[in-house]
Every structure is written in structure tokens, then in C-alpha cells.
């Protein structure tokens, strides 16, 4: 995540402030005494940190009537998100979703724009124009804007806000974070969409109760976001979990990456549509013959008993299950989340995937592994919201907000 370098900030102060804010966010209303116990910080430190957070209007005091107590209510602390906003963007293939969020994550306004620009300079100029237009259009409802977050497919070095490359656009080492910061003056967070999505599920969604999870995204390609011990795994280039390029079939079709037989060639949304279209062309009977071939229609047909649709989804499940089994053996997650429209046929798909997990994974690992649907597939800007929430809770954005 890219944030313009501030003046000197005591790292320990940042970490401690982030820890206190996170506890208040998770457990509030919470007393200062309990904050001290749970954070392992001295009462004097808690008093100093909470005073700064109250003065910045990031937390507020509230009365709490303790259980089994007839005395005066205790004073508790809770987060104060009122009037604090941030912008979250999701850049997809040919479109941009841009939304205004409350600091706690709740989405207030969302718009979607078509992006026809392909070349790097034109794309950057378009993004800057859309951000400015959004600010102008909604100026009457904007509160104090803390930051801008953007998630996108591709290789990203988040700490530098650098997009190395991405599908659909001719991008080569685009300094997206620094450029947006230069234009707006705001801290900017840039993340790979699948990794950020996995973080959103951990912070707001269906893996909140688990510190070890894998999100499998099935869309144009197949990707994975991996959470270990509560943290998103990041690779040498900022990415890890290119699950779509696990080799499933040595004699399989050529993948866009240059190799053959990758999972994406048999388990992506595109491969599923292509397979159905080929079977129809070859004369196979199906209720899909005169319909638009979309993932939704394929799933609905399968759910209604269409044999061809059931066949292709079952085959996708076998291939996906084989790759997920490899990931479970490698990372031993408590929960695997599936993201994508393919969830419309989860009653057919999930048993096939679970069968692969049970048969190909170490019994100890397979025994308690859960398979569930992701929460945020249709909420495009929640991955960006997760980047902002993380920066508040680790103190990096929090201290900049406190300092104004």
C-alpha cells in the first residue's frame, strides 16, 4: 500500500495507537481498564492514546451498563465513523466502479463507468478525471476524506503503489499510487483484487472467525488470496496465489501465460462458456441452445437438471477440486471460500470439490476444512475498503488522520 512519506512518526506509537483503535473497533463499547488489559499497555498509555483519538473525533465515549451492576453506568469507548469517508475504486476489464464509503466500511454511494482507454497514460488520465468528477458531483455529501483505495487484477507492489502489469490494459510499471496521491494529496492504497478480496472476507465477511483461509476467485481467470495467521500472504512481486496456473493437464490447451494445461484453461468462467458453446456446436442437446451462454444461465440450467450443464459444472468441480486440494495441503486453511457466479450452482459444485479435498488432502488437514461462499463477490469496492481498514488498524493511516 502506497502512502506518501510523512514527517517522522514514532513507529511504536503508531503500532500502539493502531492496536488500541482495533480493539475499540472490534470490542467497543469497551472500558479503558479492559483496553489496558487486552492491549498489554499501561493505563497511562491508554489514557494518552484514547485522548488523541477522541480529540481527532475517531472514537467517542458512551455509557455502558455492566451486567449484574445496579450502580452508575461505566464509561466505554467506541469508534466514531460519522463524517469520515474514503473513496474505494475497482478497476476491471473495461470498467471502473467507484464508491464513497464510511470509515467503518459501509458503502454510501456507488457508480460504474465504462473505461475504453487501454494505453497506460490515457488510462491514468481517465482515472484521475473520474476521481475528480466524483468529488465534484458528490461534494455536498462528502465528509472528511481520509484516503483513496483501488483494487485491480494484475501484479501489484502495494508498498510502492506500483502496478507492474495487468490484463486488458497495456500497463508497464505504472506508479498508480504516487500519481493519484500527487493529484489529490490523499494517502493511496493499491492492491491486487483477489488478495484484497481475501482481506475483505477476513475483516468484514465470511472468514472473520478464522485466521487461516483461502479465497478462490473464479472469473475471467482463477486466482487465490491466502490469509495465514490473520495476514495476507504477499510474494516477491507483491502477489502470491496464482492458482490458475497450476498445471492440471500436461496435454491441455495453451494458456495465455504461455504454458499448457493450466487450471484457467478448464476452470475459469471463460473456459466454462467456451466449453458449452463447443458442445452445442458439436450437436449436443441442451436447453441452452437458444439462450445467451452466460455463467448464470449455465448454472440455472444445471440446477434445473440439464445434463450438459451439469456435466460441465461437475467437470469444472473436479479440476477445481484437484487444485484446491493442492492448496489445502500446502497451507492447511481452516476455511476455503469460493467467489464468483459459479456459486449459483454450489449445491452441485461443492460436493465435487469436497470429494477432492477428502480424497487428496492429508486426513488431518481435510478433517475440519470448511467450504463456503464468499460474501463480497457482487460488492466490487469492498476489497478497497479492506485496504483502508487494515491501514487504520495497523496505525499507518490512523496516525496521519490524527495529525490532520
CSV table of C-alpha atoms in Angstrom, one decimal, residues 18-301:
chain,number,residue,atom,x,y,z
A,18,UNK,CA,-3.4,1.0,15.9
A,19,UNK,CA,-3.7,-1.7,18.4
A,20,UNK,CA,-6.0,0.4,20.7
A,21,UNK,CA,-8.1,1.6,17.8
A,22,UNK,CA,-8.5,-2.0,16.5
A,23,UNK,CA,-9.6,-3.3,19.9
A,24,UNK,CA,-12.2,-0.4,20.2
A,25,UNK,CA,-13.4,-1.2,16.7
A,26,UNK,CA,-13.8,-4.9,17.5
A,27,UNK,CA,-14.9,-4.9,21.1
A,28,UNK,CA,-16.5,-1.4,21.7
A,29,UNK,CA,-18.0,-0.2,23.8
A,30,UNK,CA,-15.0,-1.1,25.9
A,31,UNK,CA,-13.7,0.5,29.1
A,32,UNK,CA,-10.2,1.9,29.4
A,33,UNK,CA,-9.4,-0.7,32.1
A,34,UNK,CA,-10.3,-3.5,29.7
A,35,UNK,CA,-8.4,-1.8,26.9
A,36,UNK,CA,-5.3,-1.8,29.1
A,37,UNK,CA,-5.7,-5.5,29.9
A,38,UNK,CA,-6.3,-6.6,26.4
A,39,UNK,CA,-3.6,-4.4,24.8
A,40,UNK,CA,-1.0,-5.0,27.5
A,41,UNK,CA,-0.4,-1.3,27.6
A,42,UNK,CA,-0.1,0.7,30.8
A,43,UNK,CA,-3.2,2.7,31.9
A,44,UNK,CA,-1.3,6.0,31.3
A,45,UNK,CA,-0.6,5.0,27.7
A,46,UNK,CA,-4.2,4.1,27.2
A,47,UNK,CA,-5.3,7.5,28.6
A,48,UNK,CA,-2.9,9.3,26.2
A,49,UNK,CA,-3.8,7.3,23.1
A,50,UNK,CA,-7.6,7.5,23.7
A,51,UNK,CA,-7.4,11.2,24.4
A,52,UNK,CA,-5.8,11.8,21.0
A,53,UNK,CA,-8.4,9.5,19.3
A,54,UNK,CA,-11.2,11.4,21.0
A,55,UNK,CA,-9.7,14.8,20.1
A,56,UNK,CA,-9.5,13.6,16.4
A,57,UNK,CA,-13.2,12.5,16.6
A,58,UNK,CA,-12.2,8.9,15.7
A,59,UNK,CA,-13.6,7.4,18.9
A,60,UNK,CA,-16.2,8.6,21.4
A,61,UNK,CA,-17.3,7.9,25.0
A,62,UNK,CA,-20.6,6.2,25.7
A,63,UNK,CA,-22.3,4.9,28.9
A,64,UNK,CA,-22.2,1.1,29.4
A,65,UNK,CA,-24.4,-0.6,31.9
A,66,UNK,CA,-22.3,-3.6,33.1
A,67,UNK,CA,-24.1,-6.9,33.6
A,68,UNK,CA,-25.2,-7.6,37.2
A,69,UNK,CA,-24.5,-4.0,38.2
A,70,UNK,CA,-27.0,-1.6,39.7
A,71,UNK,CA,-24.6,1.3,40.1
A,72,UNK,CA,-23.9,4.1,37.7
A,73,UNK,CA,-23.1,3.1,34.1
A,74,UNK,CA,-19.5,2.7,33.3
A,75,UNK,CA,-17.8,4.9,30.6
A,76,UNK,CA,-17.0,2.9,27.5
A,77,UNK,CA,-15.3,3.8,24.2
A,78,UNK,CA,-16.5,3.0,20.7
A,79,UNK,CA,-15.4,4.1,17.2
A,80,UNK,CA,-16.9,7.3,15.8
A,81,UNK,CA,-17.2,6.9,12.0
A,82,UNK,CA,-19.6,9.8,11.5
A,83,UNK,CA,-18.4,12.3,8.9
A,84,UNK,CA,-15.3,10.2,8.0
A,85,UNK,CA,-15.2,8.9,4.4
A,86,UNK,CA,-12.9,7.4,1.9
A,87,UNK,CA,-13.1,6.6,-1.8
A,88,UNK,CA,-12.8,2.9,-3.0
A,89,UNK,CA,-12.3,2.0,-6.6
A,90,UNK,CA,-12.3,-1.3,-8.5
A,91,UNK,CA,-10.7,-1.2,-12.0
A,92,UNK,CA,-11.9,-4.2,-14.0
A,93,UNK,CA,-11.6,-5.1,-17.7
A,94,UNK,CA,-13.2,-2.1,-19.4
A,95,UNK,CA,-15.0,-0.7,-16.4
A,96,UNK,CA,-14.4,1.3,-13.2
A,97,UNK,CA,-16.6,1.0,-10.1
A,98,UNK,CA,-16.1,4.0,-7.8
A,99,UNK,CA,-17.8,4.3,-4.4
A,100,UNK,CA,-17.9,6.5,-1.3
A,101,UNK,CA,-17.6,4.6,1.9
A,102,UNK,CA,-18.0,5.5,5.6
A,103,UNK,CA,-14.8,4.9,7.5
A,104,UNK,CA,-16.3,1.7,9.1
A,105,UNK,CA,-16.7,0.2,5.6
A,106,UNK,CA,-20.4,0.9,4.9
A,107,UNK,CA,-20.9,1.9,1.2
A,108,UNK,CA,-22.8,5.2,0.8
A,109,UNK,CA,-22.7,5.9,-3.0
A,110,UNK,CA,-21.6,3.7,-5.9
A,111,UNK,CA,-21.2,4.5,-9.6
A,112,UNK,CA,-19.9,2.4,-12.6
A,113,UNK,CA,-18.1,3.9,-15.6
A,114,UNK,CA,-17.0,2.4,-18.9
A,115,UNK,CA,-13.2,2.5,-19.5
A,116,UNK,CA,-12.3,2.5,-23.1
A,117,UNK,CA,-8.7,3.6,-22.7
A,118,UNK,CA,-6.2,0.9,-23.0
A,119,UNK,CA,-2.8,2.6,-23.1
A,120,UNK,CA,-1.1,3.5,-19.8
A,121,UNK,CA,-1.0,7.3,-20.0
A,122,UNK,CA,-4.6,7.6,-21.2
A,123,UNK,CA,-5.8,5.1,-18.6
A,124,UNK,CA,-4.2,7.1,-15.8
A,125,UNK,CA,-5.6,10.4,-17.1
A,126,UNK,CA,-9.1,8.8,-17.3
A,127,UNK,CA,-8.9,7.5,-13.7
A,128,UNK,CA,-7.8,10.9,-12.4
A,129,UNK,CA,-10.7,12.6,-14.3
A,130,UNK,CA,-13.2,10.1,-12.9
A,131,UNK,CA,-12.0,10.7,-9.3
A,132,UNK,CA,-12.2,14.5,-9.7
A,133,UNK,CA,-15.7,14.3,-11.3
A,134,UNK,CA,-16.9,12.0,-8.4
A,135,UNK,CA,-15.7,14.5,-5.8
A,136,UNK,CA,-17.3,17.4,-7.7
A,137,UNK,CA,-20.6,15.5,-8.2
A,138,UNK,CA,-21.0,14.5,-4.6
A,139,UNK,CA,-19.3,17.5,-2.9
A,140,UNK,CA,-22.4,18.2,-0.8
A,141,UNK,CA,-22.3,14.8,0.9
A,142,UNK,CA,-18.5,14.4,1.3
A,143,UNK,CA,-17.2,14.4,4.8
A,144,UNK,CA,-13.6,14.3,5.8
A,145,UNK,CA,-11.9,12.2,3.2
A,146,UNK,CA,-9.2,10.0,4.7
A,147,UNK,CA,-7.8,8.2,1.7
A,148,UNK,CA,-8.3,6.6,-1.7
A,149,UNK,CA,-8.1,2.8,-2.3
A,150,UNK,CA,-8.0,1.0,-5.6
A,151,UNK,CA,-8.1,-2.8,-6.3
A,152,UNK,CA,-7.4,-4.3,-9.7
A,153,UNK,CA,-6.3,-7.6,-11.4
A,154,UNK,CA,-2.6,-7.9,-12.1
A,155,UNK,CA,0.8,-7.8,-10.5
A,156,UNK,CA,1.0,-5.1,-7.8
A,157,UNK,CA,3.7,-4.0,-5.4
A,158,UNK,CA,1.4,-2.5,-2.8
A,159,UNK,CA,4.0,-0.8,-0.7
A,160,UNK,CA,5.0,1.3,-3.7
A,161,UNK,CA,1.6,1.7,-5.2
A,162,UNK,CA,3.1,0.2,-8.4
A,163,UNK,CA,1.2,-1.8,-11.0
A,164,UNK,CA,3.7,-3.9,-12.8
A,165,UNK,CA,1.2,-5.4,-15.3
A,166,UNK,CA,-2.4,-6.2,-15.6
A,167,UNK,CA,-4.8,-7.9,-18.1
A,168,UNK,CA,-6.7,-5.9,-20.7
A,169,UNK,CA,-4.6,-2.8,-20.3
A,170,UNK,CA,-1.1,-2.0,-21.8
A,171,UNK,CA,0.4,-1.2,-18.4
A,172,UNK,CA,4.2,-1.4,-17.6
A,173,UNK,CA,5.3,-0.4,-14.1
A,174,UNK,CA,2.6,2.2,-13.6
A,175,UNK,CA,3.2,4.3,-10.4
A,176,UNK,CA,-0.6,4.4,-9.8
A,177,UNK,CA,-0.4,5.2,-6.1
A,178,UNK,CA,2.1,8.1,-6.4
A,179,UNK,CA,0.2,9.6,-9.3
A,180,UNK,CA,-3.2,9.6,-7.6
A,181,UNK,CA,-1.5,11.0,-4.4
A,182,UNK,CA,0.1,13.7,-6.5
A,183,UNK,CA,-3.2,14.7,-8.0
A,184,UNK,CA,-5.3,14.6,-4.8
A,185,UNK,CA,-2.9,15.0,-1.8
A,186,UNK,CA,-4.5,11.9,-0.2
A,187,UNK,CA,-2.9,8.7,1.0
A,188,UNK,CA,-3.5,6.0,-1.7
A,189,UNK,CA,-3.7,2.2,-1.2
A,190,UNK,CA,-3.3,-0.1,-4.2
A,191,UNK,CA,-3.9,-3.8,-4.1
A,192,UNK,CA,-4.4,-6.9,-6.2
A,193,UNK,CA,-8.1,-7.5,-6.3
A,194,UNK,CA,-8.1,-11.2,-5.2
A,195,UNK,CA,-5.7,-10.6,-2.4
A,196,UNK,CA,-7.6,-7.5,-1.2
A,197,UNK,CA,-10.9,-9.5,-1.6
A,198,UNK,CA,-9.5,-12.2,0.7
A,199,UNK,CA,-8.7,-9.5,3.3
A,200,UNK,CA,-12.2,-8.1,3.0
A,201,UNK,CA,-13.6,-11.5,3.8
A,202,UNK,CA,-11.3,-11.7,6.8
A,203,UNK,CA,-12.2,-8.2,8.1
A,204,UNK,CA,-15.9,-7.9,7.1
A,205,UNK,CA,-17.0,-11.2,5.6
A,206,UNK,CA,-17.3,-15.0,5.9
A,207,UNK,CA,-13.8,-15.7,7.3
A,208,UNK,CA,-13.9,-13.3,10.2
A,209,UNK,CA,-13.7,-16.1,12.7
A,210,UNK,CA,-10.7,-17.8,11.1
A,211,UNK,CA,-7.0,-16.8,10.9
A,212,UNK,CA,-6.2,-19.1,8.1
A,213,UNK,CA,-8.2,-19.1,4.9
A,214,UNK,CA,-8.0,-19.3,1.1
A,215,UNK,CA,-10.3,-17.3,-1.2
A,216,UNK,CA,-10.6,-18.9,-4.6
A,217,UNK,CA,-11.9,-16.4,-7.2
A,218,UNK,CA,-13.4,-17.8,-10.4
A,219,UNK,CA,-13.9,-15.1,-13.0
A,220,UNK,CA,-12.0,-14.3,-16.2
A,221,UNK,CA,-9.2,-16.3,-14.6
A,222,UNK,CA,-8.7,-18.3,-11.4
A,223,UNK,CA,-6.8,-16.7,-8.5
A,224,UNK,CA,-6.4,-17.2,-4.8
A,225,UNK,CA,-6.0,-14.9,-1.9
A,226,UNK,CA,-4.3,-16.6,1.1
A,227,UNK,CA,-4.6,-15.5,4.7
A,228,UNK,CA,-2.1,-17.0,7.2
A,229,UNK,CA,-2.2,-16.1,10.9
A,230,UNK,CA,-4.5,-13.3,10.1
A,231,UNK,CA,-2.2,-11.7,7.5
A,232,UNK,CA,-2.4,-11.7,3.7
A,233,UNK,CA,0.5,-13.6,2.1
A,234,UNK,CA,2.5,-11.4,-0.2
A,235,UNK,CA,5.1,-12.6,-2.7
A,236,UNK,CA,8.3,-11.2,-4.1
A,237,UNK,CA,6.3,-9.0,-6.6
A,238,UNK,CA,3.5,-8.3,-4.2
A,239,UNK,CA,1.5,-11.3,-5.4
A,240,UNK,CA,1.1,-14.9,-4.3
A,241,UNK,CA,-1.5,-17.5,-5.1
A,242,UNK,CA,-1.6,-17.6,-8.9
A,243,UNK,CA,-3.7,-20.8,-8.6
A,244,UNK,CA,-5.0,-20.5,-12.1
A,245,UNK,CA,-1.6,-21.5,-13.4
A,246,UNK,CA,-1.3,-24.8,-11.6
A,247,UNK,CA,-0.9,-27.4,-14.3
A,248,UNK,CA,-3.9,-29.7,-14.4
A,249,UNK,CA,-3.4,-31.4,-17.7
A,250,UNK,CA,0.0,-31.8,-19.4
A,251,UNK,CA,-1.7,-32.2,-22.8
A,252,UNK,CA,-4.2,-29.4,-22.2
A,253,UNK,CA,-4.9,-26.3,-24.1
A,254,UNK,CA,-2.5,-23.4,-24.4
A,255,UNK,CA,-2.9,-20.8,-21.6
A,256,UNK,CA,-2.4,-17.0,-22.2
A,257,UNK,CA,0.6,-17.3,-19.8
A,258,UNK,CA,2.4,-19.4,-22.4
A,259,UNK,CA,2.2,-22.7,-20.7
A,260,UNK,CA,-0.3,-25.6,-21.5
A,261,UNK,CA,-2.9,-27.3,-19.3
A,262,UNK,CA,-3.3,-24.5,-16.7
A,263,UNK,CA,-6.3,-24.6,-14.4
A,264,UNK,CA,-7.6,-21.4,-16.0
A,265,UNK,CA,-8.0,-23.3,-19.3
A,266,UNK,CA,-10.6,-25.6,-17.7
A,267,UNK,CA,-12.0,-23.9,-14.7
A,268,UNK,CA,-12.5,-20.2,-15.4
A,269,UNK,CA,-15.7,-18.5,-16.4
A,270,UNK,CA,-14.4,-18.1,-19.9
A,271,UNK,CA,-13.4,-21.8,-20.2
A,272,UNK,CA,-16.9,-22.9,-19.0
A,273,UNK,CA,-18.7,-20.7,-21.6
A,274,UNK,CA,-16.3,-21.9,-24.3
A,275,UNK,CA,-16.9,-25.5,-23.4
A,276,UNK,CA,-20.7,-25.2,-23.5
A,277,UNK,CA,-20.5,-23.3,-26.9
A,278,UNK,CA,-18.3,-26.1,-28.4
A,279,UNK,CA,-20.6,-28.9,-27.1
A,280,UNK,CA,-23.7,-27.1,-28.6
A,281,UNK,CA,-21.8,-26.6,-31.9
A,282,UNK,CA,-21.0,-30.3,-31.9
A,283,UNK,CA,-24.7,-31.1,-31.7
A,284,UNK,CA,-25.2,-32.0,-28.1
A,285,UNK,CA,-28.8,-31.5,-26.8
A,286,UNK,CA,-29.3,-28.8,-24.1
A,287,UNK,CA,-31.9,-26.2,-23.0
A,288,UNK,CA,-29.1,-23.6,-23.5
A,289,UNK,CA,-29.1,-24.0,-27.3
A,290,UNK,CA,-31.1,-20.8,-28.0
A,291,UNK,CA,-30.0,-18.8,-24.9
A,292,UNK,CA,-27.1,-16.4,-24.3
A,293,UNK,CA,-24.3,-18.5,-22.9
A,294,UNK,CA,-23.6,-16.9,-19.5
A,295,UNK,CA,-22.4,-18.4,-16.3
A,296,UNK,CA,-25.8,-17.5,-14.7
A,297,UNK,CA,-27.7,-19.3,-17.5
A,298,UNK,CA,-25.4,-22.4,-17.3
A,299,UNK,CA,-25.8,-22.6,-13.5
A,300,UNK,CA,-29.6,-22.2,-13.7
A,301,UNK,CA,-29.8,-24.9,-16.4
